[in-house]
Amino acid sequence: MPSSHRRIALATGLAALVLATTATWAQTASSWPNRPVRIVNPASPGGTADALTRIVADKLSADLGQPFILDFRAGANGIIGNDHVAKALPDGYTLLLCNSAMVANASLYTKLPYDTAKDFAPVSHFFETPYFLFVSTKLEARSLRELVALARNAPGKLTYSSSGIGSTPHLTGVQFAQKAGTSLMHVPYKGSAPAVTATASGETDLLFMSLPATRKLVEDGRLRLLGTTSAERSSFAPEAPTIAEAGLPPLVASAWFGFCAPAATPVDVQERFAAALVRAMAQPDVRQRFHDAGAVPTANNPAAFRAFFQKSITDTASVVKASGARLE
């Protein structure tokens, strides 16, 4: 066969393949879901995110007529689960419980097996957990202003614990020190529980953490609540002032979760899922259970979450750079 004929045959074959693939995706989108949908959680079972995802998965199953099944693929700070979804078929049957740690990883690690900005389709926000500033009751500071004064008088002396390098509590501490015009010594732990225990015992001076993980220690007088990193005072602890109320530039930081899909997932599948999620999270019993867990429902739509996701990658990159943290 002449080379020109081979090129024509090849081009025709490729065109047919593209048309067939497009038709398949269109058919998938119009009938989605017609079988179980997996929600990949890149962490181990247990904890607030797991519990809240299970609540919503039941509501989604009832609404859309197919099971939404949690698939746990923990390891490497979420990278294993994230990579699994990045390489999954973009047919709407594999979703990822994405979060703020995933965005931090994009700048924290020297190399990832996927491109955080390009290999995922952000589908919907899910919820946020407001963060609060706590100090050990062994520390003299009884207010945000007093804490800032202590930190400025002894740069690098005050210590703060976190759940690990690159975690939201770690990066929030970096931002707080920047706003206060001083420096703090970071002490990373393997998880939230030991980080909270360290500050409660006086091993470290302060930490940024969610309220459910610390409420009992505040009530027992082992931790002192000084403020919130929300833009406004939180309904979970209205007595806690914002960082701006201490005379510092505003600081807004929280742990957030959302749902992502493989990058080429049909847009109407994304929109159908997001709309069902909004309906689920508008139900009074769901909202109450989220409130009891110290979480704020934030379900929206693919366009809004995409803008948030991309901005988070950019904003977090600057904080990670300021922290000097890098992981292999």
XYZ file of C-alpha atoms in Angstrom, residues 53-285:
233
model
C -18.455 10.918 53.765
C -20.387 7.839 54.868
C -23.365 9.997 55.847
C -23.432 11.701 52.466
C -22.753 8.482 50.533
C -25.969 7.001 51.952
C -27.921 10.083 50.865
C -26.388 10.005 47.371
C -27.266 6.313 47.007
C -30.893 6.992 47.926
C -31.094 9.963 45.558
C -29.315 8.540 42.493
C -30.323 4.894 42.830
C -26.839 3.360 42.908
C -24.481 2.508 45.793
C -21.697 4.977 46.584
C -18.932 2.832 48.051
C -15.930 4.063 50.048
C -12.611 2.682 48.832
C -9.691 3.337 51.206
C -6.266 3.634 49.565
C -4.043 5.148 52.213
C -0.313 5.745 52.073
C 2.409 8.258 51.262
C 0.493 11.222 52.662
C -2.441 10.578 50.330
C -0.356 10.201 47.178
C -1.275 6.543 46.591
C -5.019 7.191 46.565
C -4.669 10.389 44.568
C -2.577 8.653 41.919
C -5.084 5.819 41.646
C -7.846 8.279 40.757
C -5.646 10.335 38.427
C -5.094 7.183 36.341
C -8.658 5.798 36.574
C -11.109 5.760 33.671
C -12.814 9.174 33.438
C -16.305 7.678 33.327
C -17.725 9.088 36.562
C -17.482 5.849 38.515
C -14.294 6.737 40.395
C -14.249 9.854 42.559
C -11.642 11.152 44.988
C -12.133 12.635 48.425
C -9.597 15.408 47.869
C -8.408 17.835 50.529
C -6.099 20.669 51.492
C -3.215 18.221 52.090
C -3.383 17.147 48.439
C -2.925 20.767 47.370
C 0.003 21.220 49.769
C 1.667 18.091 48.369
C 1.838 19.770 44.961
C 4.491 22.144 46.334
C 5.834 20.077 49.198
C 7.106 17.101 47.186
C 9.920 17.397 44.675
C 8.179 14.880 42.414
C 4.673 13.409 42.218
C 3.357 10.672 39.899
C 0.583 13.030 38.749
C 0.019 16.710 38.019
C -2.308 18.096 40.702
C -3.422 21.019 38.536
C -4.020 19.032 35.321
C -4.861 15.409 36.150
C -7.994 16.039 38.216
C -11.394 17.587 37.610
C -12.506 19.452 40.762
C -16.215 18.557 41.049
C -17.512 20.068 44.282
C -16.440 21.433 47.609
C -17.572 19.213 50.505
C -16.878 20.760 53.907
C -14.439 22.851 55.909
C -13.265 22.390 59.473
C -12.461 25.777 61.043
C -9.156 25.997 62.856
C -8.548 27.569 66.239
C -5.433 28.705 68.079
C -4.765 26.978 71.392
C -1.967 27.431 73.904
C -0.818 25.339 76.804
C -2.210 26.624 80.081
C 1.401 26.568 81.286
C 2.088 29.491 78.937
C 1.631 33.000 80.311
C -0.409 34.294 77.379
C -4.115 34.618 78.109
C -5.041 36.476 74.924
C -3.961 36.721 71.306
C -2.294 40.073 71.934
C -0.297 38.659 74.831
C 0.775 35.673 72.719
C 1.932 37.952 69.900
C 3.908 40.038 72.393
C 5.627 36.929 73.768
C 6.476 35.695 70.279
C 7.884 39.047 69.219
C 9.995 39.388 72.356
C 11.632 36.001 71.791
C 11.643 35.127 68.061
C 12.002 31.399 67.434
C 11.596 30.465 71.082
C 7.902 29.597 71.223
C 7.128 26.142 69.826
C 4.048 24.930 68.006
C 3.052 21.354 67.281
C 1.403 20.023 64.131
C 0.221 16.750 62.654
C 3.204 16.664 60.281
C 5.369 18.582 57.846
C 3.214 20.293 55.241
C -0.018 19.685 57.161
C -2.602 22.456 57.476
C -1.667 23.109 61.144
C 1.996 23.422 60.111
C 1.317 25.874 57.293
C -1.144 27.841 59.421
C 1.624 28.350 61.961
C 3.895 29.642 59.190
C 1.237 32.156 58.158
C 0.598 33.236 61.748
C 4.294 33.916 62.328
C 4.409 35.946 59.105
C 1.398 38.013 60.156
C 2.887 38.566 63.625
C 6.271 39.593 62.214
C 8.197 36.981 64.168
C 9.197 33.315 64.015
C 8.026 30.160 65.777
C 9.724 26.785 66.141
C 7.771 24.025 64.393
C 7.585 20.602 66.061
C 5.922 18.029 63.770
C 4.242 14.901 65.144
C 2.810 11.833 63.436
C -0.860 12.760 63.536
C -3.221 15.182 65.223
C -3.627 13.284 68.504
C 0.052 13.416 69.586
C 0.276 17.045 68.442
C -2.669 18.005 70.656
C -1.281 15.990 73.572
C 2.078 17.733 73.240
C 0.583 21.192 73.700
C -1.810 20.049 76.432
C 1.130 18.655 78.418
C 3.254 21.758 77.917
C 5.778 19.959 75.711
C 4.995 22.587 73.066
C 3.511 26.039 73.573
C 0.704 26.247 71.035
C -1.039 24.653 68.083
C -3.678 25.267 65.446
C -6.369 22.591 65.433
C -10.082 21.920 65.005
C -12.396 22.233 67.989
C -13.646 18.618 68.215
C -10.080 17.377 68.708
C -9.452 19.805 71.570
C -12.773 20.647 73.260
C -12.394 18.204 76.180
C -8.876 19.458 76.950
C -10.123 23.044 76.996
C -12.911 22.048 79.392
C -10.371 20.234 81.594
C -8.159 23.331 81.766
C -5.209 21.824 79.900
C -5.578 23.964 76.777
C -6.544 27.623 76.466
C -8.519 28.781 73.428
C -7.201 32.137 72.211
C -8.602 32.669 68.725
C -9.850 31.406 65.380
C -8.341 31.443 61.908
C -11.771 31.994 60.333
C -12.592 35.273 58.586
C -15.268 35.929 61.227
C -15.947 34.564 64.687
C -17.112 30.973 64.442
C -20.492 29.772 65.660
C -18.651 26.773 67.124
C -16.785 29.044 69.566
C -18.079 32.627 69.312
C -15.925 33.673 72.260
C -12.763 33.148 70.185
C -11.637 36.359 68.406
C -10.258 36.383 64.874
C -6.564 36.950 64.258
C -7.420 40.375 62.851
C -9.003 41.364 66.163
C -5.544 41.086 67.721
C -4.341 43.828 65.406
C -2.689 41.504 62.876
C -3.436 41.223 59.149
C -6.347 38.800 58.540
C -5.488 35.100 58.585
C -7.965 32.603 57.144
C -7.024 28.931 57.294
C -8.996 25.710 57.621
C -8.878 22.062 56.677
C -11.118 21.569 53.635
C -12.391 18.564 51.721
C -13.964 18.177 48.309
C -14.607 15.714 45.512
C -12.423 15.376 42.425
C -12.578 13.062 39.422
C -10.139 12.044 36.682
C -9.500 15.027 34.421
C -11.545 13.948 31.373
C -14.716 13.035 33.289
C -17.747 14.380 31.365
C -18.861 17.765 32.629
C -22.520 16.794 32.858
C -21.586 13.821 35.074
C -19.665 16.212 37.302
C -22.624 18.577 37.436
C -25.076 15.762 38.162
C -22.975 14.556 41.077
C -22.498 18.079 42.437
C -26.235 18.808 42.276
C -27.005 15.584 44.160
C -24.374 16.484 46.767
C -25.950 19.917 47.269
C -29.353 18.266 47.765
C -27.920 15.774 50.243
C -26.169 18.418 52.317
C -29.233 20.649 52.425
C -31.142 18.047 54.438
C -31.619 19.122 58.090
C -30.399 15.843 59.590
